[in-house]
XYZ file of C-alpha atoms in Angstrom:
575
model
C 132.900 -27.503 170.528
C 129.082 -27.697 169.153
C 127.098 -24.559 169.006
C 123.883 -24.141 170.905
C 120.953 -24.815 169.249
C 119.713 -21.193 169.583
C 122.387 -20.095 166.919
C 121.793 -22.718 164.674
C 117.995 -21.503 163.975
C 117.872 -19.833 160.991
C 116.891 -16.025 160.909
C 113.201 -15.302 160.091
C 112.186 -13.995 157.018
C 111.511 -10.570 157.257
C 107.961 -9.391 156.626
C 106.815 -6.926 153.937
C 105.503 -4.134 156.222
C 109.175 -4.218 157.139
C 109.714 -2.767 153.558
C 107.430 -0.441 152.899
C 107.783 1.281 155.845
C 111.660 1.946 155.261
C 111.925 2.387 151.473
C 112.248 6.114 150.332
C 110.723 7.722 147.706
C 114.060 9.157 145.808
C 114.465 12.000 143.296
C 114.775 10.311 140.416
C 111.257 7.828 141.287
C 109.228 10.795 142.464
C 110.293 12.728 138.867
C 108.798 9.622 137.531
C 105.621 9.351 139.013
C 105.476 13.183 138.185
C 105.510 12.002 134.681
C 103.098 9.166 134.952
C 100.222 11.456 136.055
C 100.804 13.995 133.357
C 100.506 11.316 131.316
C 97.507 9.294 132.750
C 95.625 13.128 132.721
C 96.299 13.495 129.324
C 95.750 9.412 127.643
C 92.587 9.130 130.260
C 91.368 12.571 129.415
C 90.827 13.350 133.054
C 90.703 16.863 134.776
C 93.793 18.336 135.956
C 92.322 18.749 139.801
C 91.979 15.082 139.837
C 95.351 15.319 141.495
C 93.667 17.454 144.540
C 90.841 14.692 144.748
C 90.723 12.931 148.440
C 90.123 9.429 146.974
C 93.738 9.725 144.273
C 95.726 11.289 147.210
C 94.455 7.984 149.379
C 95.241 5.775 146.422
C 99.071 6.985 145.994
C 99.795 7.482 150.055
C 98.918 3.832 150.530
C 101.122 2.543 147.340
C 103.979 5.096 147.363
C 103.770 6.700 151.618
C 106.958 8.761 151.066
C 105.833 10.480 147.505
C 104.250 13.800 148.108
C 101.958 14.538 145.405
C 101.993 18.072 143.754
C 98.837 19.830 143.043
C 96.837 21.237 140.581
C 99.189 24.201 139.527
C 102.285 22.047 139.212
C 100.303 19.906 136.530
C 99.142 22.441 134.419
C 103.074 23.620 134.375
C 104.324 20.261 133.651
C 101.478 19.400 130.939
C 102.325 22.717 129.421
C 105.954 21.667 129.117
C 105.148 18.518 127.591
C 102.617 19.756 125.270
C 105.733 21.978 123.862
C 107.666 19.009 123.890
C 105.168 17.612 121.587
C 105.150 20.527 118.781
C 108.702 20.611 118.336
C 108.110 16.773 118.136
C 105.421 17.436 115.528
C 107.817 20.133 113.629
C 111.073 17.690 113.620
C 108.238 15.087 111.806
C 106.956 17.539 109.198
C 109.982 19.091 108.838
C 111.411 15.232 107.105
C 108.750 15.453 104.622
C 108.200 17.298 101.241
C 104.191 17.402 100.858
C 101.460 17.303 103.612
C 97.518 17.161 102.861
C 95.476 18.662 105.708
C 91.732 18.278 107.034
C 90.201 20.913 108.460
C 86.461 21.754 110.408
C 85.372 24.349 113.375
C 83.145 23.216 115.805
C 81.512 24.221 119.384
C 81.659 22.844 122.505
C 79.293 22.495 125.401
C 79.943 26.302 126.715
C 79.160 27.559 122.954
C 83.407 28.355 122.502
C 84.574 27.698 118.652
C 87.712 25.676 117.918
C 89.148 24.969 114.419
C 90.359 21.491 114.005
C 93.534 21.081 111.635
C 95.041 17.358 110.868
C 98.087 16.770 108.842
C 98.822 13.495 106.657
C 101.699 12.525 104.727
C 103.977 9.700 103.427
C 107.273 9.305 105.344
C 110.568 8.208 103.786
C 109.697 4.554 104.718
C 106.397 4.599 102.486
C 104.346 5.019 105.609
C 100.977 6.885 105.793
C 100.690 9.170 109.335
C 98.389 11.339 110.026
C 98.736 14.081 112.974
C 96.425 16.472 114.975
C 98.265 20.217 114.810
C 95.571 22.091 116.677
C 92.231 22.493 118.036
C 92.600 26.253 117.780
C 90.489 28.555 119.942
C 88.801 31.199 117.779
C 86.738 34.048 118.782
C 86.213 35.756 115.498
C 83.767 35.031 113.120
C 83.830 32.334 111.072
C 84.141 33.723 107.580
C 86.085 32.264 104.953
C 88.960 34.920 105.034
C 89.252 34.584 108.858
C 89.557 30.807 108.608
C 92.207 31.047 105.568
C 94.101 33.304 107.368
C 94.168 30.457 110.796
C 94.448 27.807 108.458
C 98.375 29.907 107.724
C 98.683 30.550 111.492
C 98.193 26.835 112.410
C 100.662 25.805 109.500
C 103.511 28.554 110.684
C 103.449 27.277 114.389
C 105.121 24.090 112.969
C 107.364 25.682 110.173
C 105.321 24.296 107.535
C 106.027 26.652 104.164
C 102.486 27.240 102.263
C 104.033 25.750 99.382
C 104.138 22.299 100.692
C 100.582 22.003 101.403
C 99.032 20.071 98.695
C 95.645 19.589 99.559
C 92.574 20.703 102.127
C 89.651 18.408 102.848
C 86.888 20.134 104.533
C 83.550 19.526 104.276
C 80.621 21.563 101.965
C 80.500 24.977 104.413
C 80.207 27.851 102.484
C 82.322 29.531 104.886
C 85.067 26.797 105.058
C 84.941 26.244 101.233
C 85.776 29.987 100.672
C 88.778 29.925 103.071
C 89.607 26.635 101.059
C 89.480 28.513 97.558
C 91.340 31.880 99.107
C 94.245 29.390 99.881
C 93.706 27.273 96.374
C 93.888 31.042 94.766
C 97.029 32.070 96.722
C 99.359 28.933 97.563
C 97.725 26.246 95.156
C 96.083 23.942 97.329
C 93.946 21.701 96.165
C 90.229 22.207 97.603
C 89.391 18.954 97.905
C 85.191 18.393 99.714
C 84.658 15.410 101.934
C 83.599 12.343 100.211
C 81.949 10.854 103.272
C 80.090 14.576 103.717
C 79.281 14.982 100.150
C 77.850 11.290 99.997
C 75.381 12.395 102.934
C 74.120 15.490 100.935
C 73.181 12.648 98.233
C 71.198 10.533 100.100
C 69.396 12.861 101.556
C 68.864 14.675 98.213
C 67.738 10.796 96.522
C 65.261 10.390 100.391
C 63.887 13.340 99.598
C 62.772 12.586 95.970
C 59.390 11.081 95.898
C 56.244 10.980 98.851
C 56.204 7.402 98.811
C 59.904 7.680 100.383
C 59.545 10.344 102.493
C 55.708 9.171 103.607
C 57.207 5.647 104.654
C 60.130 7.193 106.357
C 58.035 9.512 109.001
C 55.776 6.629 109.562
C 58.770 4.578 110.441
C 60.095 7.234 112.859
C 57.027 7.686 114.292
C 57.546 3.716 115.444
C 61.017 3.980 116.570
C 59.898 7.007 118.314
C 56.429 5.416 120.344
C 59.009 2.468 121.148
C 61.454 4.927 122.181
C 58.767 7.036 124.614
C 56.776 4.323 125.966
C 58.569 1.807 128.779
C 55.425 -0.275 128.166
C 56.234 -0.607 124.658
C 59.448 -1.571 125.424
C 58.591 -4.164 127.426
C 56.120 -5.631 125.324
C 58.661 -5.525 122.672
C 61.215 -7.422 125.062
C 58.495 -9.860 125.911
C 57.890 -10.696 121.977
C 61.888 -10.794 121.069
C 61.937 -13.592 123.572
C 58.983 -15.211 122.315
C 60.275 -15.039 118.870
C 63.717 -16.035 119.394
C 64.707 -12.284 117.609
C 67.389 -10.786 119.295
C 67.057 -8.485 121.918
C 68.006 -5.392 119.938
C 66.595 -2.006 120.878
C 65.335 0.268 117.686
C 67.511 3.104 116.522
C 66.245 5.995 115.801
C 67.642 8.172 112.464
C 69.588 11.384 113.153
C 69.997 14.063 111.011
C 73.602 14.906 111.893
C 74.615 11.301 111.780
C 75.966 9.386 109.050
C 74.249 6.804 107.153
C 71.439 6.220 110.306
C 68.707 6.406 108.279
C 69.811 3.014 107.242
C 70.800 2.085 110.652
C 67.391 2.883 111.559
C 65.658 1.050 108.606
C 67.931 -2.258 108.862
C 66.829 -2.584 112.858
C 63.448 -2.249 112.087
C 63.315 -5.176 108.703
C 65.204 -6.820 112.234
C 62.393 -6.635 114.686
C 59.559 -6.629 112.049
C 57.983 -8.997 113.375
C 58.288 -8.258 117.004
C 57.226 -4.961 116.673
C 54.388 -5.342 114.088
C 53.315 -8.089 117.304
C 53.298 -5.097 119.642
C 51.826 -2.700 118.100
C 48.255 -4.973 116.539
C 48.151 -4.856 120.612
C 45.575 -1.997 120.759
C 46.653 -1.829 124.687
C 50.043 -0.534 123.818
C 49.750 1.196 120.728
C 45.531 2.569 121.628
C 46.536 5.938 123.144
C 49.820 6.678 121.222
C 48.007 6.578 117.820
C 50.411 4.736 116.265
C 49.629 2.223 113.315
C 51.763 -1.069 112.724
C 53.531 0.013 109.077
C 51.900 -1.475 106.014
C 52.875 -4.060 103.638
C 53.528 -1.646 101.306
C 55.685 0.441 103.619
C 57.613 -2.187 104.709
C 58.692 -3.130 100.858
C 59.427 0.445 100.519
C 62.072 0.243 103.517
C 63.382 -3.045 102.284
C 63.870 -1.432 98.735
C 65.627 1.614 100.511
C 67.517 -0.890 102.566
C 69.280 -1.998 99.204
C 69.372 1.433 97.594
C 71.557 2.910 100.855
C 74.132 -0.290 101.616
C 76.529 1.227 98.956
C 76.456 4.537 100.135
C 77.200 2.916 103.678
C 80.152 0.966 102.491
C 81.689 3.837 100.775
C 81.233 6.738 103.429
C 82.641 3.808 105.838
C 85.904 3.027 103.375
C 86.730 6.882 102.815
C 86.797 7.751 106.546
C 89.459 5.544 107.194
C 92.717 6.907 108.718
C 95.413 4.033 108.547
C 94.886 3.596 104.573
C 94.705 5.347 101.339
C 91.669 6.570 100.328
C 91.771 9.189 97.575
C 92.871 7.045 95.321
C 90.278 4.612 95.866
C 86.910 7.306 95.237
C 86.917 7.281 90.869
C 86.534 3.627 91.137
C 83.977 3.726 94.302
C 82.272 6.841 92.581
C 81.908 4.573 89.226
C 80.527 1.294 91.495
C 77.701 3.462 93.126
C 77.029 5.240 89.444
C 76.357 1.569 87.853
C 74.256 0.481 91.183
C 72.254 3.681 90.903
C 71.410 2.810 87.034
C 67.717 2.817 86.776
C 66.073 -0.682 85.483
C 62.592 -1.478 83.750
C 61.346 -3.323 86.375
C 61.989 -0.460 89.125
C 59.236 1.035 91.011
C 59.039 4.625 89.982
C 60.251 5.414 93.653
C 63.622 3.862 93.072
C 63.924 5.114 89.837
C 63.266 8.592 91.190
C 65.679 7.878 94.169
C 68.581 6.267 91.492
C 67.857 9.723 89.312
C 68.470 12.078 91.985
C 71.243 10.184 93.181
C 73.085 9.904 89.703
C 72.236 13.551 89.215
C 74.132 14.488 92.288
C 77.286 12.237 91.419
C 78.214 12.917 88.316
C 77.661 16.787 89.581
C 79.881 16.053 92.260
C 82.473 13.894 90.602
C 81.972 14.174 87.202
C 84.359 11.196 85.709
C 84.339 12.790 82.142
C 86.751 15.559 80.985
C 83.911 17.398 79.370
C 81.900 17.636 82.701
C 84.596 19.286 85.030
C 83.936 22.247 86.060
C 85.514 25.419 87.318
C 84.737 24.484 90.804
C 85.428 20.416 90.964
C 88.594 20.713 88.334
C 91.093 20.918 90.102
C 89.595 18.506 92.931
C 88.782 15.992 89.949
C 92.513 16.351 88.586
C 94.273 15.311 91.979
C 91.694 12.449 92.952
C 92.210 10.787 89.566
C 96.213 11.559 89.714
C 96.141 10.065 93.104
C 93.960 6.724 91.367
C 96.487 6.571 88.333
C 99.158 6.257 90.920
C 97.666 3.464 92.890
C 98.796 0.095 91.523
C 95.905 -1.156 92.143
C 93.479 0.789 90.125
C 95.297 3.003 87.636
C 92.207 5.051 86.675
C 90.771 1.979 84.610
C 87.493 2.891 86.009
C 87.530 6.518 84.087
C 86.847 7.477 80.567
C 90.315 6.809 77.941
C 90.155 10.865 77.537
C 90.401 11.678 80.800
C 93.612 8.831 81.714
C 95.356 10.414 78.844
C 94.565 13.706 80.028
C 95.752 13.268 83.601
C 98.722 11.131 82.083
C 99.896 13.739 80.408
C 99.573 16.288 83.375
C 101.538 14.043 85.370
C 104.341 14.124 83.026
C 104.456 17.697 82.703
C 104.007 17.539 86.443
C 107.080 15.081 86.981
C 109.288 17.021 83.916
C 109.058 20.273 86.200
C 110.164 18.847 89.392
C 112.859 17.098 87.159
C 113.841 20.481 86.381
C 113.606 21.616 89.569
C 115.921 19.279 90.920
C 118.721 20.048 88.469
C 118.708 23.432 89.324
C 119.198 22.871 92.411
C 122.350 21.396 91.493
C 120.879 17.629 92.710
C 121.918 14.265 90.405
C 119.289 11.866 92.509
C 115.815 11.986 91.197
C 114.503 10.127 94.919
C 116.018 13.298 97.041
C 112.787 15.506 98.238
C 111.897 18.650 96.656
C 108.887 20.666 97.280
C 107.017 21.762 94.182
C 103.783 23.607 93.371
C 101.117 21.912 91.385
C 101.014 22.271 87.459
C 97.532 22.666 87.088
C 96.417 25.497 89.160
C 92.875 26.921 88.845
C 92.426 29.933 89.770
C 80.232 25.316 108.984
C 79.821 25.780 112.326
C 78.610 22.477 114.499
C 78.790 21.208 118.134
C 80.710 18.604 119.440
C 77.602 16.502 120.262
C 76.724 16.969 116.647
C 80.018 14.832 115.563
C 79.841 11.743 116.621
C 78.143 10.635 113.361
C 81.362 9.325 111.660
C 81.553 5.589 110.783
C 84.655 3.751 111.393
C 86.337 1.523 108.720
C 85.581 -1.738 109.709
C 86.167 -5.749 107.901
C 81.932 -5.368 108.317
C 82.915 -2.864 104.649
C 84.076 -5.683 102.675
C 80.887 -7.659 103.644
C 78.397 -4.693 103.003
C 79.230 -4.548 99.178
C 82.223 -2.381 99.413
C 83.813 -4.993 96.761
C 80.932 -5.010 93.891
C 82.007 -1.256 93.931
C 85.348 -1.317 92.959
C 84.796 -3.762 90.091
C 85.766 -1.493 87.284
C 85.612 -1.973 83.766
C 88.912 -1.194 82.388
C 91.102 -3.809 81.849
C 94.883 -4.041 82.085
C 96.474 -3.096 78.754
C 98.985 -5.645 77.578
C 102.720 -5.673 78.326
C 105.507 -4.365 75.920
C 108.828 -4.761 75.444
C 109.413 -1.693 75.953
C 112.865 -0.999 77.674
C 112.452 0.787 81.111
C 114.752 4.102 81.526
C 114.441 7.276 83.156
C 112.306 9.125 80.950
C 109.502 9.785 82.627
C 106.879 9.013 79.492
C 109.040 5.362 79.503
C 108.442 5.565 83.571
C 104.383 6.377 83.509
C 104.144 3.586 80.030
C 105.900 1.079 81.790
C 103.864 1.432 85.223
C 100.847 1.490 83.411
C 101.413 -1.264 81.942
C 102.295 -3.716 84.653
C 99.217 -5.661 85.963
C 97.069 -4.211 89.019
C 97.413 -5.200 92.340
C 94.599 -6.633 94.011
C 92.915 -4.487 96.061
C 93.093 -5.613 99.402
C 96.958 -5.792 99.071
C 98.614 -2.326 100.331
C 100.099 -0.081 97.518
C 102.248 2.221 99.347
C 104.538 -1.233 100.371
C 104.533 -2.088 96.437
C 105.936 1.567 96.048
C 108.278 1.183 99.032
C 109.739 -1.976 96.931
C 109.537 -0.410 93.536
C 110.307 3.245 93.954
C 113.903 3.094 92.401
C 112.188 1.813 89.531
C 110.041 4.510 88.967
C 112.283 7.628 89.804
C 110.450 10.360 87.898
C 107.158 9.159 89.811
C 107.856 8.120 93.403
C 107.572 11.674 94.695
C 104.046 12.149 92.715
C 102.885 9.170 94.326
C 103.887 10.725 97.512
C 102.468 13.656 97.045
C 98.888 12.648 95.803
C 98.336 8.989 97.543
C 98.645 10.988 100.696
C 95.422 12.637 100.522
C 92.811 11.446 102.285
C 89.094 11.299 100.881
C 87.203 12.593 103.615
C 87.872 15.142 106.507
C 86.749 12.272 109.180
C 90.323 12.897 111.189
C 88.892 16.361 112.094
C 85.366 15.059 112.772
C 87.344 12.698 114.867
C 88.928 15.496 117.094
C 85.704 16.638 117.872
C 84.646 13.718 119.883
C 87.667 13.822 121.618
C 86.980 17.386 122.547
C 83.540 16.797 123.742
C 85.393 14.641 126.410
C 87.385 17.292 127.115
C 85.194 20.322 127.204
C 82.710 18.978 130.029
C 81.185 19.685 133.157
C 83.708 18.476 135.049
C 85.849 20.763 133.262
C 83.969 23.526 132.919
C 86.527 26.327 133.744
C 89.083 25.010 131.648
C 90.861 27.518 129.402
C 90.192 27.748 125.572
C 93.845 27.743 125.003
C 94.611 24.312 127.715
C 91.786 22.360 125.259
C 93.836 23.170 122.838
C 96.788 21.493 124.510
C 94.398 18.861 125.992
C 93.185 17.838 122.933
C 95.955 17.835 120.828
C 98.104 15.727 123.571
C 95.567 13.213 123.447
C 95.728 12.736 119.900
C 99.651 12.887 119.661
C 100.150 10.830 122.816
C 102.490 8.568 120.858
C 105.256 11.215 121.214
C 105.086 11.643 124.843
């Protein structure tokens, strides 16, 4: 018996409207998406009543039709459960290790509210450098130094963080924020430690500042930027005259005060489109009303001369804001570079040598490298930057004085002896366990978020801008001895000295990940100090996050939700 031919067909595939309009949006999947727009609100930065916006709501009915989205309120409970989540997250990781450096800066956003930024960096048990956002802290008080001291304690107590195992603040030159850093250096020993990158600002402008022929070329230079700036007919004629010249099409930039290094931002672009500009402005139709006069030959040798005098500064305040690496350790040797390149010569015009005066002035006041030229106020500062270079395998303080290596040699041995001690009475036989010990060698500014964004990320660009002419020292490495390795900690610091340098672009905390048993009485120093950064850039950092925040699309948002916002953002990792 054959079967018809109608039963052999074979069935038709079933279409995919068939599907979507039959598949149910269970528990578990609508939980999910839940969690997927709590997190897309808080990696995008978006505004919590996105979820109530007509065009979202279109977006997920058509993609998920049996998902009912929640709305506004339900967020704001499920991103406050989350951003709990994330502290005790944040605690459990501070909790595992024995020192933590922090950053610190207050600044104001759009609707003139304060916030005080804290970040946290240390060195995990795998050798690895994090760093971590704790808070963007609403404050309503004022800013003086005992009212930030006393946050600073309230931001470290939300995560369980004893006093004593802060080593270090980096904050910028503030008064206000400088006496909250020496009220804690008074009370729990932390190190007050001002931001290179910051610092390195307040020298250039000091050195710009230092002679007419600077400060003369400089307005008439910003009087150009600024005509090309004002005038669309300018800027077309300088378009025109780009294309002409085969320069590239770059628009001028024009310096700002709060911004990092843009003076020579501004003075590189313009050496750029010499040329093209000079072209423009001879061309009385453009230039006729304005007033403005094409620079001089004179002027322009003065910016090419200032070009030269500014690229280390650049490279260094680019190197010390980095986040990922160590830093601290790297500033005698970058401090010494910059000293030698600001070393007046003969031949100098007395501009530069007035510019290279200034500037050595300032950094030897800042960083003195000599024992005899600390000071009450840089001392302790100076002592944990160069214990944090003698540490580094790859530079070993060769770049300072002999005095001051055997002085901070022999502070680091008493240093190490005492948590040595420390550790025995606490009954402990393994020098590598962590302690948490108090240093040896204790001595007893408000901005806007649109003010911030002046920070210059570390970049390979560094390594081309001269960054590497400034970390060629002049110390050499000693020879090695015979001298048996045990676990005395004089035979510990001899013997590491001793060793030969790594090069710099190899990455010392994996040589002390591989030699740490070797060094017993030192690993935990080299913790301790290598994990302070240079500059406060991580909270200068938070502050452009916040400005996306704190907007007007956002504009009832609470003080304490930025908080959670901003720090959710910057911890999204642990979501």
């Amino acid at each position: 018996m054959f079967l018809s031919s109608e039963l052999q067909q074979p069935a038709k595939t079933p279409k995919i409207d068939s599907f979507l309009s039959t598949r149910r949006c269970t528990v578990d999947r609508a939980h999910k998406l839940n969690d997927l727009i709590a997190k897309m609100i808080v990696e995008d930065l978006r505004p919590i009543n996105t979820v109530e916006g007509r065009g979202f709501r279109q977006l997920l009915e058509f993609c998920e039709p049996n998902y009912t989205i929640p709305g506004r309120t339900f967020f704001t409970t499920r991103l406050e459960q989350m951003f709990v989540d994330i502290k005790n997250s944040l605690q459990k990781e501070l909790a595992l290790t024995s020192f933590v450096a922090l950053t610190s800066d207050i600044w104001t956003s759009s609707r003139n509210e304060s916030y005080l930024s804290v970040t946290s960096h240390f060195i995990d048990n795998e050798w690895t450098l994090n760093h971590r956002v704790l808070t963007s802290l609403p404050v309503d008080d004022r800013h003086t130094g005992e009212n930030i001291a006393a946050w600073l304690l309230e931001t470290i107590e939300k995560y369980n963080v004893h006093p004593s195992k802060v080593i270090a603040m980096v904050h910028d030159n503030g008064s206000n924020i400088v006496a909250a850093a020496a009220k804690n250096e008074a009370q729990h020993n932390w190190v007050s430690v001002r931001c290179a990158a910051h610092s390195l600002q307040l020298i250039v402008n000091a050195a710009l500042t230092s002679d007419s022929a600077i400060t003369d070329t400089l307005a008439a230079a910003r009087h150009v930027v600024e005509h090309f700036k004002r005038s669309a007919l300018a800027t077309s004629l300088l378009h025109e005259k780009q294309r002409q010249m085969s320069v590239s099409e770059h628009q001028l930039i024009m310096e700002v005060s709060t911004r990092w290094n843009s003076t020579l931002h501004m003075i590189e672009r313009l050496i750029e489109q010499r040329w093209p500009v000079s072209s423009v402005l001879v061309d009385r139709s453009s230039s006729k009303k304005s007033g403005v006069l094409a620079l001089t030959e004179c002027q322009w040798e003065i910016l090419s001369n200032l070009k030269e005098l500014l690229q280390p500064f650049d490279a260094a305040t680019t190197y010390v804001s980095g986040e990922t690496y160590i830093t601290a350790s790297s500033l005698p040797s970058l401090i010494h570079g910059i000293c030698v390149k600001m070393t007046a010569e003969e031949d100098d015009p007395a501009y530069v040598k007035r510019f290279k005066e200034t500037a050595l002035t300032q950094l030897h006041d800042r960083w003195p490298l000599e024992l005899s030229q600390m000071t009450a106020i840089n001392r302790n500062m100076m002592l944990a930057l160069s214990k944090a270079a003698i540490l580094d395998p790859r530079f070993k303080l060769k770049s300072a004085k002999r005095e001051l290596q055997q002085y901070v040699s022999a502070s680091l041995q008493g240093e190490a002896v005492q948590q040595l001690a420390t550790v025995c009475a606490a009954g402990s036989m393994a020098v590598a366990e962590e302690v948490t010990v108090a240093d040896t060698d204790p001595v007893p500014s408000t901005s806007s978020a649109a003010d911030h964004d002046y920070f210059c990320q570390p970049t390979a660009h560094s390594a081309s801008s001269g960054i590497d002419e400034l970390f060629r020292d002049s110390g050499e490495d000693e020879e090695q001895s015979d001298t048996e390795n045990n676990d005395t900690v004089e035979a510990d610091l001899r013997q590491f000295l001793q060793e030969k340098r790594l090069a710099r672009n190899q990455c010392p905390l994996e040589w002390w990940k591989q030699n740490s048993s070797r060094f017993k009485t030192l690993n935990r120093l080299a913790k301790l100090y290598l994990a302070i950064p240079a500059a406060s850039a991580a909270s200068e950092r938070v502050f452009s996050v916040a400005g996306l925040t704190v907007n007007r699309l956002r504009s009832s948002l609470l003080p304490e939700h930025v908080d959670m916002m901003v720090t959710m953002h910057c911890n999204a990792d642990l979501m």
